[in-house]
JSON list of C-alpha atoms in Angstrom, two decimals:
[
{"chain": "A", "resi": 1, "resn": "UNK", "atom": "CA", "xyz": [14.29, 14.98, 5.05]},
{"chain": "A", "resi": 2, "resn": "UNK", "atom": "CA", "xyz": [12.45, 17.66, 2.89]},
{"chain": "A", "resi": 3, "resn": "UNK", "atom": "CA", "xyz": [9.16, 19.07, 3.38]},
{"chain": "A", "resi": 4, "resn": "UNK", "atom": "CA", "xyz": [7.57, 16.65, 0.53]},
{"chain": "A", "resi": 5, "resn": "UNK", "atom": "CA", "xyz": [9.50, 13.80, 1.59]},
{"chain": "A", "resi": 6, "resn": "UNK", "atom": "CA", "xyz": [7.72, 14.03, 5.26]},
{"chain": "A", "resi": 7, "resn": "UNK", "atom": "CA", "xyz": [4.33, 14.56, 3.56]},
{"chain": "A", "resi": 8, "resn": "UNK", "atom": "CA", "xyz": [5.00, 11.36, 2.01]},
{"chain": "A", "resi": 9, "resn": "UNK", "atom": "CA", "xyz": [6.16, 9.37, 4.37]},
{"chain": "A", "resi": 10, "resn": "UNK", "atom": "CA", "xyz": [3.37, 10.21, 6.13]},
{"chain": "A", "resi": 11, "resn": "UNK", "atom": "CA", "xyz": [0.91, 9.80, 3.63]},
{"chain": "A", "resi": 12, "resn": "UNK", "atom": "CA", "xyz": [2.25, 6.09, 2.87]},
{"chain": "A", "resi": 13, "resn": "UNK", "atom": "CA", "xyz": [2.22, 5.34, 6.58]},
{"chain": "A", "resi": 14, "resn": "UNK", "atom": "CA", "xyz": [-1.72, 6.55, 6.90]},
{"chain": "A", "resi": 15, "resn": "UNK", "atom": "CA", "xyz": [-2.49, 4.18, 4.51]},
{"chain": "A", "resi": 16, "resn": "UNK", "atom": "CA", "xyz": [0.04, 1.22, 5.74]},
{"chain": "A", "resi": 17, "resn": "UNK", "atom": "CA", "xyz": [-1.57, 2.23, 9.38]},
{"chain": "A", "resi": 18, "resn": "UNK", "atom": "CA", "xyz": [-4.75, 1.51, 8.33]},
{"chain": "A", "resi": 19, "resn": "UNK", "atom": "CA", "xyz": [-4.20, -1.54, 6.26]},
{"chain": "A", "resi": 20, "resn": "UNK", "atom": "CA", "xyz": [-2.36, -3.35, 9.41]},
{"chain": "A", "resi": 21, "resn": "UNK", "atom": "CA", "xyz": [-4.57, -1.97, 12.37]},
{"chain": "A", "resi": 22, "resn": "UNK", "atom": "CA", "xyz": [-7.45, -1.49, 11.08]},
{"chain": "A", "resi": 23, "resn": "UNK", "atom": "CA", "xyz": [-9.99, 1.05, 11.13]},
{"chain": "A", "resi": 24, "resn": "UNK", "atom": "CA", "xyz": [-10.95, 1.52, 14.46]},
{"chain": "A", "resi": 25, "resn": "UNK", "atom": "CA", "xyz": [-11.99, 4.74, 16.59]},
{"chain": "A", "resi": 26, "resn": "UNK", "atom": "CA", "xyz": [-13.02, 7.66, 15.21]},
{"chain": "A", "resi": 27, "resn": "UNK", "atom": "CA", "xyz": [-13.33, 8.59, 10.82]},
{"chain": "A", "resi": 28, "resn": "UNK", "atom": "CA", "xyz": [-12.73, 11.49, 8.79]},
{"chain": "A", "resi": 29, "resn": "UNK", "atom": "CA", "xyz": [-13.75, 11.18, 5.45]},
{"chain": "A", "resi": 30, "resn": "UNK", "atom": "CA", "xyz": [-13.65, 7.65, 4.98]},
{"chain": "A", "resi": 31, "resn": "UNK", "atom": "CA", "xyz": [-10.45, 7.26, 7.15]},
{"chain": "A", "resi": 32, "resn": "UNK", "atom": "CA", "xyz": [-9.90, 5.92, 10.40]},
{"chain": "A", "resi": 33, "resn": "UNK", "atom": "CA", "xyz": [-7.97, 8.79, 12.35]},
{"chain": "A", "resi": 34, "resn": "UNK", "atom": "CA", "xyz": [-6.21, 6.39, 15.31]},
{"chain": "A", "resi": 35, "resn": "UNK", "atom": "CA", "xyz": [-4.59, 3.96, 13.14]},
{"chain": "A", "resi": 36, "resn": "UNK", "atom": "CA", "xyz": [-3.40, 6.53, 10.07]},
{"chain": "A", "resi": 37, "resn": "UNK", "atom": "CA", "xyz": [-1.90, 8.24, 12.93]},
{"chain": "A", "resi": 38, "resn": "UNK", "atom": "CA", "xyz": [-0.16, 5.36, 14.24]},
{"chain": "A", "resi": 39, "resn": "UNK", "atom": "CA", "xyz": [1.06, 4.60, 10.98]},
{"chain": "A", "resi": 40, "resn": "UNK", "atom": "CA", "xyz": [2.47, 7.78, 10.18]},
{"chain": "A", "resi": 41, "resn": "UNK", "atom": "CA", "xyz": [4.29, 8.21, 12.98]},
{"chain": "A", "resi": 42, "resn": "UNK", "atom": "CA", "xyz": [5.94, 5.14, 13.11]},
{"chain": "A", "resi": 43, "resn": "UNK", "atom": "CA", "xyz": [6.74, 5.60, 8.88]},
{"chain": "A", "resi": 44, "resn": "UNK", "atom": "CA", "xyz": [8.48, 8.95, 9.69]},
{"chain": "A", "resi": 45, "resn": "UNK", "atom": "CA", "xyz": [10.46, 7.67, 12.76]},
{"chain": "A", "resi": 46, "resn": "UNK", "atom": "CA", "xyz": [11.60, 5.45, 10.53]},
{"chain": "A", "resi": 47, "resn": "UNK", "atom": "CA", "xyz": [12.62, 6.88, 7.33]},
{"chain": "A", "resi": 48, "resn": "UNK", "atom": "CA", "xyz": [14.29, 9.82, 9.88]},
{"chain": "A", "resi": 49, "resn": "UNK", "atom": "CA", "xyz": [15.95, 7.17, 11.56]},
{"chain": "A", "resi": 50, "resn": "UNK", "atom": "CA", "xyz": [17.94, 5.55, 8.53]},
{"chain": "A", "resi": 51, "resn": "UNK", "atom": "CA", "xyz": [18.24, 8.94, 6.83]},
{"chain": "A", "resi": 52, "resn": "UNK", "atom": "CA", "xyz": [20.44, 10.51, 9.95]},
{"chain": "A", "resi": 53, "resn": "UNK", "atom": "CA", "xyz": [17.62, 12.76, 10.38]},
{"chain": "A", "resi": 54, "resn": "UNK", "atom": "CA", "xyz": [17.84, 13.95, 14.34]}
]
C-alpha cells in the first residue's frame, strides 16, 4: 500500500477503534489514544493482509 492509503487506513481504524472500545485511558484532543491505536493497527494489518502487502 501507498503512503495515503496507510494514512487512511489508519485514520478509519482510529475512529472504528474508538467507536467499538470505547474511549478509555488517556485523550488527546478529544480522542481516546489506547483504543484509536488499537484500531489502527488492527485496520492496517488488515488491509496489508488482503492486499499481499508483507
Amino acid at each position: 500500500m501507498g503512503c495515503f492509503a496507510n494514512i487512511f487506513a489508519g485514520l478509519v481504524g482510529s475512529w472504528a477503534g474508538q467507536a467499538l472500545f470505547g474511549a478509555w485511558g488517556p485523550s488527546l484532543a478529544g480522542m481516546a489514544l489506547v483504543p484509536s491505536i488499537l484500531g489502527a493497527v488492527i485496520v492496517v494489518a488488515v488491509v496489508s493482509f488482503f492486499l499481499g502487502e508483507n
